[in-house]
PDB file of C-alpha atoms in Angstrom:
ATOM      1  CA  ALA A  29      99.421  48.714 137.293  1.00 70.00           C
ATOM      2  CA  GLN A  30      98.090  51.753 135.574  1.00 78.00           C
ATOM      3  CA  SER A  31      98.415  55.114 137.342  1.00 88.00           C
ATOM      4  CA  VAL A  32      96.852  58.485 136.650  1.00 93.00           C
ATOM      5  CA  THR A  33      98.360  61.758 137.810  1.00 95.00           C
ATOM      6  CA  GLN A  34      96.390  64.956 137.945  1.00 96.00           C
ATOM      7  CA  LEU A  35      98.721  67.870 138.473  1.00 92.00           C
ATOM      8  CA  GLY A  36      97.302  70.252 141.046  1.00 90.00           C
ATOM      9  CA  SER A  37      94.655  69.256 143.543  1.00 93.00           C
ATOM     10  CA  HIS A  38      93.200  72.770 143.195  1.00 96.00           C
ATOM     11  CA  VAL A  39      93.130  75.079 140.192  1.00 97.00           C
ATOM     12  CA  SER A  40      91.823  78.611 140.541  1.00 97.00           C
ATOM     13  CA  VAL A  41      90.779  80.756 137.566  1.00 97.00           C
ATOM     14  CA  SER A  42      88.815  83.914 136.985  1.00 97.00           C
ATOM     15  CA  GLU A  43      85.485  83.819 135.209  1.00 97.00           C
ATOM     16  CA  GLY A  44      86.151  84.086 131.472  1.00 97.00           C
ATOM     17  CA  ALA A  45      89.715  82.779 131.720  1.00 97.00           C
ATOM     18  CA  LEU A  46      91.122  79.651 130.135  1.00 97.00           C
ATOM     19  CA  VAL A  47      90.706  76.437 132.082  1.00 97.00           C
ATOM     20  CA  LEU A  48      93.519  73.865 131.867  1.00 98.00           C
ATOM     21  CA  LEU A  49      93.406  70.715 133.965  1.00 98.00           C
ATOM     22  CA  ARG A  50      96.319  68.347 133.500  1.00 97.00           C
ATOM     23  CA  CYS A  51      96.242  64.563 133.371  1.00 96.00           C
ATOM     24  CA  ASN A  52      99.078  62.117 132.695  1.00 95.00           C
ATOM     25  CA  TYR A  53      98.832  58.359 132.689  1.00 92.00           C
ATOM     26  CA  SER A  54     101.428  55.647 132.905  1.00 88.00           C
ATOM     27  CA  SER A  55     100.445  53.144 130.236  1.00 73.00           C
ATOM     28  CA  SER A  56     102.536  52.855 127.092  1.00 66.00           C
ATOM     29  CA  VAL A  57      99.589  51.432 125.202  1.00 68.00           C
ATOM     30  CA  PRO A  58      96.802  53.870 124.370  1.00 63.00           C
ATOM     31  CA  PRO A  59      93.989  53.034 126.738  1.00 72.00           C
ATOM     32  CA  TYR A  60      90.506  54.470 126.890  1.00 87.00           C
ATOM     33  CA  LEU A  61      90.651  57.922 128.499  1.00 91.00           C
ATOM     34  CA  PHE A  62      87.916  59.842 130.276  1.00 93.00           C
ATOM     35  CA  TRP A  63      87.202  63.069 132.078  1.00 96.00           C
ATOM     36  CA  TYR A  64      84.417  63.200 134.631  1.00 95.00           C
ATOM     37  CA  VAL A  65      82.948  66.072 136.643  1.00 96.00           C
ATOM     38  CA  GLN A  66      81.516  65.760 140.133  1.00 94.00           C
ATOM     39  CA  TYR A  67      79.354  68.464 141.653  1.00 92.00           C
ATOM     40  CA  PRO A  68      78.888  68.543 145.438  1.00 87.00           C
ATOM     41  CA  ASN A  69      76.812  65.665 146.796  1.00 82.00           C
ATOM     42  CA  GLN A  70      76.381  64.119 143.360  1.00 86.00           C
ATOM     43  CA  GLY A  71      77.779  61.236 141.396  1.00 89.00           C
ATOM     44  CA  LEU A  72      80.238  61.590 138.541  1.00 92.00           C
ATOM     45  CA  GLN A  73      79.122  62.749 135.120  1.00 93.00           C
ATOM     46  CA  LEU A  74      81.049  62.016 131.939  1.00 92.00           C
ATOM     47  CA  LEU A  75      82.466  65.118 130.229  1.00 95.00           C
ATOM     48  CA  LEU A  76      84.215  63.384 127.352  1.00 94.00           C
ATOM     49  CA  LYS A  77      86.091  60.250 126.387  1.00 92.00           C
ATOM     50  CA  TYR A  78      88.738  59.053 123.976  1.00 91.00           C
ATOM     51  CA  THR A  79      88.611  55.513 122.645  1.00 86.00           C
ATOM     52  CA  THR A  80      90.033  55.617 119.117  1.00 84.00           C
ATOM     53  CA  GLY A  81      90.300  58.009 116.197  1.00 86.00           C
ATOM     54  CA  ALA A  82      90.626  61.780 116.414  1.00 87.00           C
ATOM     55  CA  THR A  83      92.902  62.802 119.263  1.00 89.00           C
ATOM     56  CA  LEU A  84      91.077  66.048 119.964  1.00 95.00           C
ATOM     57  CA  VAL A  85      87.879  65.165 121.747  1.00 95.00           C
ATOM     58  CA  LYS A  86      85.016  67.550 122.332  1.00 96.00           C
ATOM     59  CA  GLY A  87      82.721  67.087 125.273  1.00 95.00           C
ATOM     60  CA  ILE A  88      79.812  68.703 127.002  1.00 94.00           C
ATOM     61  CA  ASN A  89      79.708  72.214 128.446  1.00 93.00           C
ATOM     62  CA  GLY A  90      82.401  73.500 126.071  1.00 96.00           C
ATOM     63  CA  PHE A  91      85.195  71.254 127.359  1.00 97.00           C
ATOM     64  CA  GLU A  92      87.668  69.445 125.152  1.00 97.00           C
ATOM     65  CA  ALA A  93      90.737  67.290 125.669  1.00 97.00           C
ATOM     66  CA  GLU A  94      93.623  66.197 123.493  1.00 95.00           C
ATOM     67  CA  PHE A  95      95.180  62.769 123.643  1.00 93.00           C
ATOM     68  CA  LYS A  96      98.951  62.986 123.171  1.00 92.00           C
ATOM     69  CA  LYS A  97     100.437  59.524 123.031  1.00 88.00           C
ATOM     70  CA  SER A  98     104.064  60.705 123.040  1.00 89.00           C
ATOM     71  CA  GLU A  99     103.445  62.660 126.235  1.00 91.00           C
ATOM     72  CA  THR A 100     101.007  60.126 127.757  1.00 91.00           C
ATOM     73  CA  SER A 101      98.758  63.082 128.500  1.00 94.00           C
ATOM     74  CA  PHE A 102      95.068  63.894 128.215  1.00 95.00           C
ATOM     75  CA  HIS A 103      94.709  67.486 129.401  1.00 97.00           C
ATOM     76  CA  LEU A 104      91.279  69.069 129.710  1.00 98.00           C
ATOM     77  CA  THR A 105      90.654  72.621 128.499  1.00 98.00           C
ATOM     78  CA  LYS A 106      87.862  75.146 128.185  1.00 98.00           C
ATOM     79  CA  PRO A 107      88.394  78.547 126.546  1.00 97.00           C
ATOM     80  CA  SER A 108      86.286  80.548 128.974  1.00 97.00           C
ATOM     81  CA  ALA A 109      85.385  79.528 132.511  1.00 97.00           C
ATOM     82  CA  HIS A 110      81.902  80.005 133.927  1.00 96.00           C
ATOM     83  CA  MET A 111      80.979  80.118 137.576  1.00 96.00           C
ATOM     84  CA  SER A 112      78.943  76.953 137.018  1.00 95.00           C
ATOM     85  CA  ASP A 113      82.152  75.074 136.087  1.00 96.00           C
ATOM     86  CA  ALA A 114      83.277  75.071 139.719  1.00 96.00           C
ATOM     87  CA  ALA A 115      83.417  71.376 140.635  1.00 97.00           C
ATOM     88  CA  GLU A 116      85.746  68.421 141.090  1.00 96.00           C
ATOM     89  CA  TYR A 117      87.204  66.955 137.898  1.00 97.00           C
ATOM     90  CA  PHE A 118      88.514  63.433 137.545  1.00 96.00           C
ATOM     91  CA  CYS A 119      90.674  61.968 134.824  1.00 95.00           C
ATOM     92  CA  ALA A 120      90.352  58.221 134.320  1.00 92.00           C
ATOM     93  CA  VAL A 121      91.910  55.558 132.129  1.00 89.00           C
ATOM     94  CA  SER A 122      90.991  51.984 131.474  1.00 85.00           C
ATOM     95  CA  ASP A 123      93.355  49.265 130.456  1.00 77.00           C
ATOM     96  CA  ARG A 124      92.650  45.792 129.293  1.00 74.00           C
ATOM     97  CA  ALA A 125      93.651  43.363 132.035  1.00 71.00           C
ATOM     98  CA  SER A 126      95.183  39.955 131.345  1.00 66.00           C
ATOM     99  CA  GLY A 127      91.821  38.234 131.642  1.00 68.00           C
ATOM    100  CA  GLY A 128      90.290  40.462 128.960  1.00 71.00           C
ATOM    101  CA  SER A 129      88.390  42.719 131.305  1.00 74.00           C
ATOM    102  CA  TYR A 130      88.827  46.483 131.522  1.00 78.00           C
ATOM    103  CA  ILE A 131      89.992  48.044 134.778  1.00 81.00           C
ATOM    104  CA  PRO A 132      89.260  51.730 135.329  1.00 85.00           C
ATOM    105  CA  THR A 133      91.767  53.818 137.254  1.00 89.00           C
ATOM    106  CA  PHE A 134      90.994  57.339 138.428  1.00 92.00           C
ATOM    107  CA  GLY A 135      93.207  60.278 139.276  1.00 94.00           C
ATOM    108  CA  ARG A 136      92.902  61.951 142.672  1.00 94.00           C
ATOM    109  CA  GLY A 137      90.833  64.757 141.234  1.00 95.00           C
ATOM    110  CA  THR A 138      91.298  68.485 140.688  1.00 97.00           C
ATOM    111  CA  SER A 139      89.020  70.998 142.329  1.00 97.00           C
ATOM    112  CA  LEU A 140      88.293  73.860 139.944  1.00 97.00           C
ATOM    113  CA  ILE A 141      87.597  77.167 141.658  1.00 97.00           C
ATOM    114  CA  VAL A 142      86.155  79.985 139.570  1.00 97.00           C
ATOM    115  CA  HIS A 143      86.404  83.553 140.828  1.00 95.00           C
ATOM    116  CA  PRO A 144      83.980  86.267 139.689  1.00 93.00           C
TER     117      PRO A 144
ATOM    118  CA  ASP B  20      69.227  62.375 137.052  1.00 82.00           C
ATOM    119  CA  SER B  21      71.413  59.583 135.639  1.00 86.00           C
ATOM    120  CA  GLY B  22      68.738  56.916 135.929  1.00 93.00           C
ATOM    121  CA  VAL B  23      70.871  54.899 138.350  1.00 96.00           C
ATOM    122  CA  THR B  24      69.404  54.568 141.823  1.00 97.00           C
ATOM    123  CA  GLN B  25      71.211  53.685 145.022  1.00 97.00           C
ATOM    124  CA  THR B  26      69.790  52.934 148.440  1.00 97.00           C
ATOM    125  CA  PRO B  27      70.176  53.887 151.143  1.00 97.00           C
ATOM    126  CA  LYS B  28      71.464  57.424 150.717  1.00 96.00           C
ATOM    127  CA  HIS B  29      73.113  57.431 154.129  1.00 96.00           C
ATOM    128  CA  LEU B  30      74.097  54.603 156.436  1.00 97.00           C
ATOM    129  CA  ILE B  31      75.546  54.866 159.924  1.00 97.00           C
ATOM    130  CA  THR B  32      76.707  51.726 161.650  1.00 97.00           C
ATOM    131  CA  ALA B  33      79.246  50.415 164.134  1.00 97.00           C
ATOM    132  CA  THR B  34      82.539  48.618 163.706  1.00 97.00           C
ATOM    133  CA  GLY B  35      82.195  44.887 163.200  1.00 97.00           C
ATOM    134  CA  GLN B  36      78.772  45.151 161.617  1.00 97.00           C
ATOM    135  CA  ARG B  37      77.623  44.102 158.161  1.00 98.00           C
ATOM    136  CA  VAL B  38      75.711  46.256 155.675  1.00 98.00           C
ATOM    137  CA  THR B  39      74.237  45.861 152.212  1.00 98.00           C
ATOM    138  CA  LEU B  40      74.189  48.601 149.621  1.00 98.00           C
ATOM    139  CA  ARG B  41      71.811  48.360 146.709  1.00 98.00           C
ATOM    140  CA  CYS B  42      72.078  49.632 143.150  1.00 98.00           C
ATOM    141  CA  SER B  43      69.552  49.604 140.324  1.00 98.00           C
ATOM    142  CA  PRO B  44      71.106  50.292 136.909  1.00 97.00           C
ATOM    143  CA  ARG B  45      69.583  52.301 134.111  1.00 96.00           C
ATOM    144  CA  SER B  46      67.008  50.451 132.094  1.00 95.00           C
ATOM    145  CA  GLY B  47      68.796  48.383 129.455  1.00 92.00           C
ATOM    146  CA  ASP B  48      72.250  48.581 131.032  1.00 94.00           C
ATOM    147  CA  LEU B  49      73.834  45.197 131.678  1.00 94.00           C
ATOM    148  CA  SER B  50      77.008  46.286 133.468  1.00 94.00           C
ATOM    149  CA  VAL B  51      77.220  47.468 137.046  1.00 96.00           C
ATOM    150  CA  TYR B  52      80.401  48.884 138.555  1.00 95.00           C
ATOM    151  CA  TRP B  53      81.056  49.585 142.218  1.00 97.00           C
ATOM    152  CA  TYR B  54      83.440  52.289 143.437  1.00 96.00           C
ATOM    153  CA  GLN B  55      84.632  53.535 146.798  1.00 96.00           C
ATOM    154  CA  GLN B  56      85.462  57.215 147.238  1.00 94.00           C
ATOM    155  CA  SER B  57      87.359  58.329 150.322  1.00 92.00           C
ATOM    156  CA  LEU B  58      89.662  61.190 151.215  1.00 87.00           C
ATOM    157  CA  ASP B  59      92.537  58.762 151.796  1.00 87.00           C
ATOM    158  CA  GLN B  60      92.259  56.589 148.712  1.00 86.00           C
ATOM    159  CA  GLY B  61      90.393  58.759 146.247  1.00 89.00           C
ATOM    160  CA  LEU B  62      88.056  56.979 143.847  1.00 92.00           C
ATOM    161  CA  GLN B  63      88.794  53.258 143.690  1.00 93.00           C
ATOM    162  CA  PHE B  64      87.228  50.692 141.417  1.00 92.00           C
ATOM    163  CA  LEU B  65      85.975  47.722 143.403  1.00 95.00           C
ATOM    164  CA  ILE B  66      84.214  45.273 141.109  1.00 94.00           C
ATOM    165  CA  GLN B  67      82.186  44.947 137.916  1.00 93.00           C
ATOM    166  CA  TYR B  68      79.331  42.646 137.002  1.00 94.00           C
ATOM    167  CA  TYR B  69      77.991  42.109 133.530  1.00 93.00           C
ATOM    168  CA  ASN B  70      74.666  40.375 133.016  1.00 94.00           C
ATOM    169  CA  GLY B  71      74.928  38.553 136.306  1.00 95.00           C
ATOM    170  CA  GLU B  72      78.544  37.475 136.079  1.00 94.00           C
ATOM    171  CA  GLU B  73      81.618  38.966 137.683  1.00 93.00           C
ATOM    172  CA  ARG B  74      83.670  40.584 134.924  1.00 90.00           C
ATOM    173  CA  ALA B  75      86.447  42.575 136.565  1.00 89.00           C
ATOM    174  CA  LYS B  76      87.882  42.957 140.004  1.00 89.00           C
ATOM    175  CA  GLY B  77      89.729  45.931 141.405  1.00 89.00           C
ATOM    176  CA  ASN B  78      90.829  46.850 144.884  1.00 84.00           C
ATOM    177  CA  ILE B  79      88.067  45.022 146.682  1.00 93.00           C
ATOM    178  CA  LEU B  80      88.760  43.690 150.162  1.00 95.00           C
ATOM    179  CA  GLU B  81      87.948  40.084 151.030  1.00 96.00           C
ATOM    180  CA  ARG B  82      85.452  41.398 153.599  1.00 97.00           C
ATOM    181  CA  PHE B  83      83.488  42.902 150.711  1.00 97.00           C
ATOM    182  CA  SER B  84      81.424  40.970 148.216  1.00 97.00           C
ATOM    183  CA  ALA B  85      78.922  41.788 145.520  1.00 97.00           C
ATOM    184  CA  GLN B  86      76.423  40.131 143.262  1.00 97.00           C
ATOM    185  CA  GLN B  87      74.142  40.998 140.389  1.00 98.00           C
ATOM    186  CA  PHE B  88      70.684  39.505 140.332  1.00 97.00           C
ATOM    187  CA  PRO B  89      68.604  38.299 137.351  1.00 96.00           C
ATOM    188  CA  ASP B  90      66.722  41.618 137.293  1.00 95.00           C
ATOM    189  CA  LEU B  91      70.189  43.239 136.982  1.00 96.00           C
ATOM    190  CA  HIS B  92      70.139  45.112 140.238  1.00 97.00           C
ATOM    191  CA  SER B  93      73.286  44.687 142.286  1.00 98.00           C
ATOM    192  CA  GLU B  94      74.170  44.557 145.943  1.00 98.00           C
ATOM    193  CA  LEU B  95      77.479  45.294 147.636  1.00 98.00           C
ATOM    194  CA  ASN B  96      77.933  43.555 150.970  1.00 98.00           C
ATOM    195  CA  LEU B  97      80.430  44.974 153.441  1.00 98.00           C
ATOM    196  CA  SER B  98      81.185  42.905 156.531  1.00 97.00           C
ATOM    197  CA  SER B  99      83.338  43.187 159.662  1.00 97.00           C
ATOM    198  CA  LEU B 100      83.270  46.905 159.123  1.00 97.00           C
ATOM    199  CA  GLU B 101      86.200  49.036 160.209  1.00 97.00           C
ATOM    200  CA  LEU B 102      86.480  52.781 160.738  1.00 96.00           C
ATOM    201  CA  GLY B 103      88.455  53.006 157.502  1.00 95.00           C
ATOM    202  CA  ASP B 104      85.524  51.686 155.507  1.00 96.00           C
ATOM    203  CA  SER B 105      83.739  54.991 156.005  1.00 97.00           C
ATOM    204  CA  ALA B 106      83.392  56.372 152.493  1.00 97.00           C
ATOM    205  CA  LEU B 107      81.061  57.232 149.674  1.00 96.00           C
ATOM    206  CA  TYR B 108      80.147  54.168 147.644  1.00 97.00           C
ATOM    207  CA  PHE B 109      79.044  54.698 144.074  1.00 96.00           C
ATOM    208  CA  CYS B 110      77.649  52.343 141.557  1.00 96.00           C
ATOM    209  CA  ALA B 111      77.635  53.032 137.851  1.00 95.00           C
ATOM    210  CA  SER B 112      75.999  51.264 134.961  1.00 95.00           C
ATOM    211  CA  SER B 113      76.660  50.980 131.265  1.00 92.00           C
ATOM    212  CA  VAL B 114      75.435  49.031 128.293  1.00 89.00           C
ATOM    213  CA  TRP B 115      78.731  47.401 127.387  1.00 80.00           C
ATOM    214  CA  ASP B 116      81.155  45.374 129.433  1.00 76.00           C
ATOM    215  CA  ASP B 117      84.361  46.970 128.216  1.00 75.00           C
ATOM    216  CA  LEU B 118      84.137  50.637 129.226  1.00 71.00           C
ATOM    217  CA  ARG B 119      83.726  51.809 125.626  1.00 70.00           C
ATOM    218  CA  GLY B 120      80.341  53.083 126.518  1.00 72.00           C
ATOM    219  CA  GLN B 121      79.495  55.836 128.928  1.00 81.00           C
ATOM    220  CA  GLN B 122      79.183  54.937 132.580  1.00 88.00           C
ATOM    221  CA  TYR B 123      76.242  56.517 134.375  1.00 92.00           C
ATOM    222  CA  PHE B 124      76.862  57.072 138.061  1.00 94.00           C
ATOM    223  CA  GLY B 125      74.328  56.898 140.836  1.00 95.00           C
ATOM    224  CA  PRO B 126      74.175  59.504 143.609  1.00 94.00           C
ATOM    225  CA  GLY B 127      76.083  57.286 146.034  1.00 95.00           C
ATOM    226  CA  THR B 128      75.622  55.836 149.496  1.00 97.00           C
ATOM    227  CA  ARG B 129      77.507  57.563 152.280  1.00 96.00           C
ATOM    228  CA  LEU B 130      78.654  54.985 154.832  1.00 97.00           C
ATOM    229  CA  THR B 131      79.782  56.114 158.250  1.00 97.00           C
ATOM    230  CA  VAL B 132      81.319  53.523 160.563  1.00 97.00           C
ATOM    231  CA  LEU B 133      81.502  54.603 164.207  1.00 96.00           C
TER     232      LEU B 133
END
């Protein structure tokens, strides 16, 4: 079964600093890869996704992620953190199951804390 | 607002009871996904329906069942509830059935089992 590891349940940065949230997955076959953000008391919102093509993916709110097949990683970055970026971030992958369906698997989430 | 609606917003019930959670997808979306989010298990995929048919199954207990109706709304039925079933239940919808497309998440139903 697919697994997703998000290194660090909490990441703390200062406003204006680089944001780096790490995600590694276990599949040897490139799956679909996603980053989602969840604000308090809300559902998840897609930040960006990788399906095929260019390995550097740009998303909303200035975030981007790079798919590195050799490292089975899909780390999320943002050059300059804003206070409004404070939220929970989830990395997710989907693999094609034997029956042809796609099964999404989520990491445990990383809480991003932004200090003034 | 994602366009996905879930009712009720909160639900408090007792062990052994049965509840039904409802989800209305975005207009035009044919796929509905159900997820359970808890502190213990994180965010777990339960089940997916596409245009009325079950398409994928995740970590869904036998006490749980779901269906998608002709108008594409979906219901998740949870029976013989246990304390450990207390969680946030999300549904999400998308146009496609294969996760290529963006999933739009509803605001969730918070279930508390006492």
